Amino acid sequence: MPIEIRPATVFEDTAAVLGPKNPDANACWCLSYRLLPKENRDLERTARGERVRRLVQEDPPPGVLAYDDGVPAGWAGIHPRADTSFAATRKIPHLDETPVWSLWCVRVRPGHRGKGISHELVTGAVEFARSHGAPAVEAYPVDNEGAKVDLTMAYVGTRSLFEAAGFTMAAKTESVLNGFPRVLMRLDLTP
């Protein structure tokens, strides 16, 4: 069965990919860029999962999930930049007034890696944004020049992952992750 990409509308499937093993752990849940910094800081432990439960009920939901043979295997966080912390960051530039969507997280669960799921997630996230009228999608991956990226920091993706999906580097940023500079990649979706 091929990898299937679906909007993240089922909380249990989203929790299987993003949630911690211990529900009371103070895990990210992919909220650090999705929420404004104050709300993100104020949410702790199970409240983080409950916030995601509400987000997956919104239209549009906060991202897409990859299913590997029907099993939730991966996640891509994507939403209009205006609804994310990227709207106010000073480290990642705004190129223009285009109401772009931000794709900030690509995560594949252990046991499902090495199957091209990251590539499927990026493609599926772009199609999801396109189906909701996005004129362009931006991503903020590391420019690692082929060097190994620590798995805990690989969630932002790499420049080569986004180039393979048709994105082009649009600008350098002042952001650094895991010792690698992050770049602003953009894919125009207008005809």
C-alpha positions as a Markdown table, in Angstrom:
| # | Residue | x | y | z |
|---|---|---|---|---|
| 1 | Met | 0.0 | 0.0 | 0.0 |
| 2 | Pro | 1.4 | 3.4 | -0.9 |
| 3 | Ile | 2.0 | 6.3 | 1.5 |
| 4 | Glu | -1.2 | 8.3 | 1.9 |
| 5 | Ile | -1.3 | 11.9 | 3.0 |
| 6 | Arg | -4.4 | 13.2 | 4.7 |
| 7 | Pro | -5.3 | 16.4 | 6.6 |
| 8 | Ala | -4.7 | 16.1 | 10.3 |
| 9 | Thr | -8.3 | 15.9 | 11.5 |
| 10 | Val | -8.1 | 12.8 | 13.7 |
| 11 | Phe | -6.7 | 13.7 | 17.1 |
| 12 | Glu | -5.7 | 10.1 | 18.0 |
| 13 | Asp | -3.6 | 9.8 | 14.8 |
| 14 | Thr | -2.0 | 13.2 | 15.3 |
| 15 | Ala | -1.2 | 12.2 | 18.9 |
| 16 | Ala | 0.4 | 8.9 | 17.7 |
| 17 | Val | 2.9 | 11.0 | 15.7 |
| 18 | Leu | 3.4 | 14.1 | 17.9 |
| 19 | Gly | 2.4 | 13.1 | 21.4 |
| 20 | Pro | 4.8 | 11.9 | 24.1 |
| 21 | Lys | 4.8 | 8.4 | 25.4 |
| 22 | Asn | 4.0 | 9.9 | 28.9 |
| 23 | Pro | 0.9 | 12.0 | 28.4 |
| 24 | Asp | 2.0 | 14.2 | 31.3 |
| 25 | Ala | 5.4 | 15.0 | 29.7 |
| 26 | Asn | 6.0 | 18.6 | 28.6 |
| 27 | Ala | 6.5 | 17.8 | 24.9 |
| 28 | Cys | 6.4 | 20.1 | 21.9 |
| 29 | Trp | 3.3 | 18.7 | 20.1 |
| 30 | Cys | 4.5 | 20.9 | 17.2 |
| 31 | Leu | 3.1 | 24.0 | 18.9 |
| 32 | Ser | 6.2 | 26.1 | 19.3 |
| 33 | Tyr | 5.8 | 27.7 | 15.9 |
| 34 | Arg | 2.1 | 27.3 | 15.5 |
| 35 | Leu | 1.2 | 29.4 | 18.6 |
| 36 | Leu | 2.4 | 32.8 | 19.6 |
| 37 | Pro | 5.2 | 32.6 | 22.1 |
| 38 | Lys | 3.2 | 33.6 | 25.2 |
| 39 | Glu | 0.5 | 30.9 | 24.6 |
| 40 | Asn | 3.1 | 28.3 | 23.8 |
| 41 | Arg | 5.0 | 29.1 | 27.1 |
| 42 | Asp | 1.8 | 29.0 | 29.2 |
| 43 | Leu | 0.7 | 25.6 | 28.0 |
| 44 | Glu | 2.1 | 22.7 | 30.0 |
| 45 | Arg | 1.8 | 19.0 | 30.0 |
| 46 | Thr | -1.6 | 17.6 | 29.1 |
| 47 | Ala | -2.9 | 21.1 | 28.2 |
| 48 | Arg | -0.6 | 20.9 | 25.1 |
| 49 | Gly | -2.3 | 17.8 | 23.8 |
| 50 | Glu | -5.7 | 19.4 | 24.5 |
| 51 | Arg | -4.7 | 22.4 | 22.5 |
| 52 | Val | -3.8 | 20.1 | 19.6 |
| 53 | Arg | -7.2 | 18.4 | 20.0 |
| 54 | Arg | -8.9 | 21.7 | 19.4 |
| 55 | Leu | -6.6 | 22.6 | 16.5 |
| 56 | Val | -7.4 | 19.4 | 14.5 |
| 57 | Gln | -11.0 | 20.4 | 14.7 |
| 58 | Glu | -10.4 | 23.8 | 13.1 |
| 59 | Asp | -10.7 | 24.5 | 9.4 |
| 60 | Pro | -8.1 | 24.3 | 8.1 |
| 61 | Pro | -6.4 | 21.8 | 10.5 |
| 62 | Pro | -2.8 | 22.5 | 11.6 |
| 63 | Gly | -1.1 | 20.1 | 9.2 |
| 64 | Val | -1.1 | 16.8 | 7.4 |
| 65 | Leu | -0.4 | 13.2 | 8.4 |
| 66 | Ala | 1.3 | 10.4 | 6.4 |
| 67 | Tyr | -0.1 | 6.9 | 6.7 |
| 68 | Asp | 2.1 | 4.0 | 6.0 |
| 69 | Asp | -0.1 | 1.0 | 5.3 |
| 70 | Gly | -2.8 | 2.7 | 7.3 |
| 71 | Val | -0.6 | 3.5 | 10.3 |
| 72 | Pro | 0.0 | 7.1 | 11.3 |
| 73 | Ala | 3.7 | 7.5 | 10.3 |
| 74 | Gly | 4.5 | 11.2 | 9.8 |
| 75 | Trp | 3.4 | 14.8 | 10.2 |
| 76 | Ala | 4.0 | 18.1 | 8.4 |
| 77 | Gly | 3.0 | 21.3 | 10.2 |
| 78 | Ile | 1.6 | 23.8 | 7.7 |
| 79 | His | -0.7 | 26.8 | 8.1 |
| 80 | Pro | -1.0 | 30.4 | 7.0 |
| 81 | Arg | 2.1 | 32.3 | 8.2 |
| 82 | Ala | -0.2 | 35.0 | 9.7 |
| 83 | Asp | -1.4 | 32.4 | 12.2 |
| 84 | Thr | 2.1 | 31.3 | 13.3 |
| 85 | Ser | 5.0 | 32.7 | 15.2 |
| 86 | Phe | 6.7 | 33.3 | 11.9 |
| 87 | Ala | 4.4 | 36.3 | 11.4 |
| 88 | Ala | 6.3 | 38.2 | 14.1 |
| 89 | Thr | 9.8 | 36.7 | 14.0 |
| 90 | Arg | 12.7 | 39.0 | 13.3 |
| 91 | Lys | 15.2 | 36.2 | 12.4 |
| 92 | Ile | 13.3 | 35.0 | 9.4 |
| 93 | Pro | 12.5 | 37.8 | 6.9 |
| 94 | His | 9.2 | 38.5 | 5.2 |
| 95 | Leu | 9.9 | 38.8 | 1.5 |
| 96 | Asp | 6.7 | 40.6 | 0.6 |
| 97 | Glu | 3.0 | 40.9 | 1.5 |
| 98 | Thr | 2.0 | 37.6 | -0.1 |
| 99 | Pro | -0.2 | 35.7 | 2.3 |
| 100 | Val | 2.1 | 32.7 | 2.3 |
| 101 | Trp | 1.7 | 29.5 | 4.2 |
| 102 | Ser | 4.5 | 28.3 | 6.4 |
| 103 | Leu | 5.6 | 24.7 | 6.4 |
| 104 | Trp | 7.8 | 24.4 | 9.6 |
| 105 | Cys | 7.9 | 20.8 | 10.7 |
| 106 | Val | 8.4 | 17.4 | 9.0 |
| 107 | Arg | 8.5 | 14.5 | 11.3 |
| 108 | Val | 8.6 | 10.7 | 10.5 |
| 109 | Arg | 8.1 | 8.2 | 13.3 |
| 110 | Pro | 10.9 | 5.6 | 14.0 |
| 111 | Gly | 10.1 | 2.4 | 12.2 |
| 112 | His | 8.8 | 4.3 | 9.1 |
| 113 | Arg | 12.0 | 6.2 | 8.1 |
| 114 | Gly | 13.9 | 5.5 | 4.9 |
| 115 | Lys | 10.7 | 5.1 | 2.9 |
| 116 | Gly | 10.6 | 8.6 | 1.4 |
| 117 | Ile | 7.8 | 9.7 | 3.7 |
| 118 | Ser | 9.4 | 13.1 | 4.3 |
| 119 | His | 9.2 | 13.8 | 0.5 |
| 120 | Glu | 5.6 | 12.6 | 0.5 |
| 121 | Leu | 4.8 | 14.9 | 3.5 |
| 122 | Val | 6.2 | 18.0 | 1.8 |
| 123 | Thr | 4.4 | 17.3 | -1.4 |
| 124 | Gly | 1.2 | 16.5 | 0.5 |
| 125 | Ala | 1.5 | 19.7 | 2.6 |
| 126 | Val | 1.9 | 21.8 | -0.5 |
| 127 | Glu | -1.2 | 20.2 | -2.1 |
| 128 | Phe | -3.1 | 20.8 | 1.2 |
| 129 | Ala | -2.1 | 24.5 | 1.2 |
| 130 | Arg | -3.0 | 24.8 | -2.5 |
| 131 | Ser | -6.4 | 23.3 | -1.9 |
| 132 | His | -7.0 | 26.0 | 0.7 |
| 133 | Gly | -6.1 | 28.8 | -1.7 |
| 134 | Ala | -2.5 | 29.4 | -0.6 |
| 135 | Pro | -0.6 | 31.6 | -3.2 |
| 136 | Ala | 2.8 | 30.3 | -2.0 |
| 137 | Val | 4.4 | 28.1 | 0.6 |
| 138 | Glu | 7.5 | 28.9 | 2.6 |
| 139 | Ala | 9.7 | 26.6 | 4.6 |
| 140 | Tyr | 12.7 | 27.4 | 6.8 |
| 141 | Pro | 15.0 | 24.4 | 6.7 |
| 142 | Val | 18.7 | 24.1 | 7.6 |
| 143 | Asp | 21.3 | 24.5 | 4.8 |
| 144 | Asn | 23.4 | 21.6 | 6.0 |
| 145 | Glu | 25.3 | 21.1 | 2.7 |
| 146 | Gly | 25.0 | 17.3 | 3.0 |
| 147 | Ala | 26.3 | 17.1 | 6.6 |
| 148 | Lys | 24.4 | 14.9 | 9.1 |
| 149 | Val | 21.6 | 16.7 | 11.0 |
| 150 | Asp | 20.8 | 15.4 | 14.5 |
| 151 | Leu | 17.4 | 13.7 | 14.4 |
| 152 | Thr | 16.0 | 15.8 | 17.2 |
| 153 | Met | 16.7 | 18.9 | 15.1 |
| 154 | Ala | 15.8 | 17.4 | 11.7 |
| 155 | Tyr | 12.2 | 18.4 | 12.0 |
| 156 | Val | 12.7 | 21.6 | 10.0 |
| 157 | Gly | 14.0 | 19.6 | 7.1 |
| 158 | Thr | 16.9 | 20.3 | 4.9 |
| 159 | Arg | 17.4 | 22.6 | 1.9 |
| 160 | Ser | 17.8 | 19.6 | -0.4 |
| 161 | Leu | 14.5 | 18.1 | 0.8 |
| 162 | Phe | 12.6 | 21.2 | -0.2 |
| 163 | Glu | 14.6 | 21.7 | -3.5 |
| 164 | Ala | 13.5 | 18.2 | -4.5 |
| 165 | Ala | 9.9 | 19.4 | -4.1 |
| 166 | Gly | 10.4 | 22.5 | -6.3 |
| 167 | Phe | 11.2 | 25.1 | -3.6 |
| 168 | Thr | 13.9 | 27.6 | -4.3 |
| 169 | Met | 16.0 | 29.5 | -1.8 |
| 170 | Ala | 14.5 | 33.0 | -1.5 |
| 171 | Ala | 16.6 | 34.4 | 1.3 |
| 172 | Lys | 19.1 | 33.8 | 4.0 |
| 173 | Thr | 17.9 | 34.1 | 7.6 |
| 174 | Glu | 19.4 | 35.0 | 11.0 |
| 175 | Ser | 18.2 | 31.7 | 12.4 |
| 176 | Val | 20.5 | 28.8 | 13.2 |
| 177 | Leu | 19.5 | 25.3 | 14.3 |
| 178 | Asn | 21.9 | 22.6 | 15.4 |
| 179 | Gly | 24.8 | 24.7 | 14.2 |
| 180 | Phe | 23.4 | 25.0 | 10.6 |
| 181 | Pro | 22.1 | 28.2 | 9.1 |
| 182 | Arg | 18.4 | 28.2 | 8.2 |
| 183 | Val | 17.3 | 29.5 | 4.8 |
| 184 | Leu | 13.9 | 30.7 | 3.6 |
| 185 | Met | 12.7 | 28.4 | 0.8 |
| 186 | Arg | 9.6 | 29.4 | -1.3 |
| 187 | Leu | 7.3 | 27.6 | -3.7 |
| 188 | Asp | 5.0 | 29.8 | -5.8 |
| 189 | Leu | 1.5 | 28.2 | -6.3 |
| 190 | Thr | 0.0 | 30.8 | -8.6 |
| 191 | Pro | -0.7 | 29.7 | -12.2 |
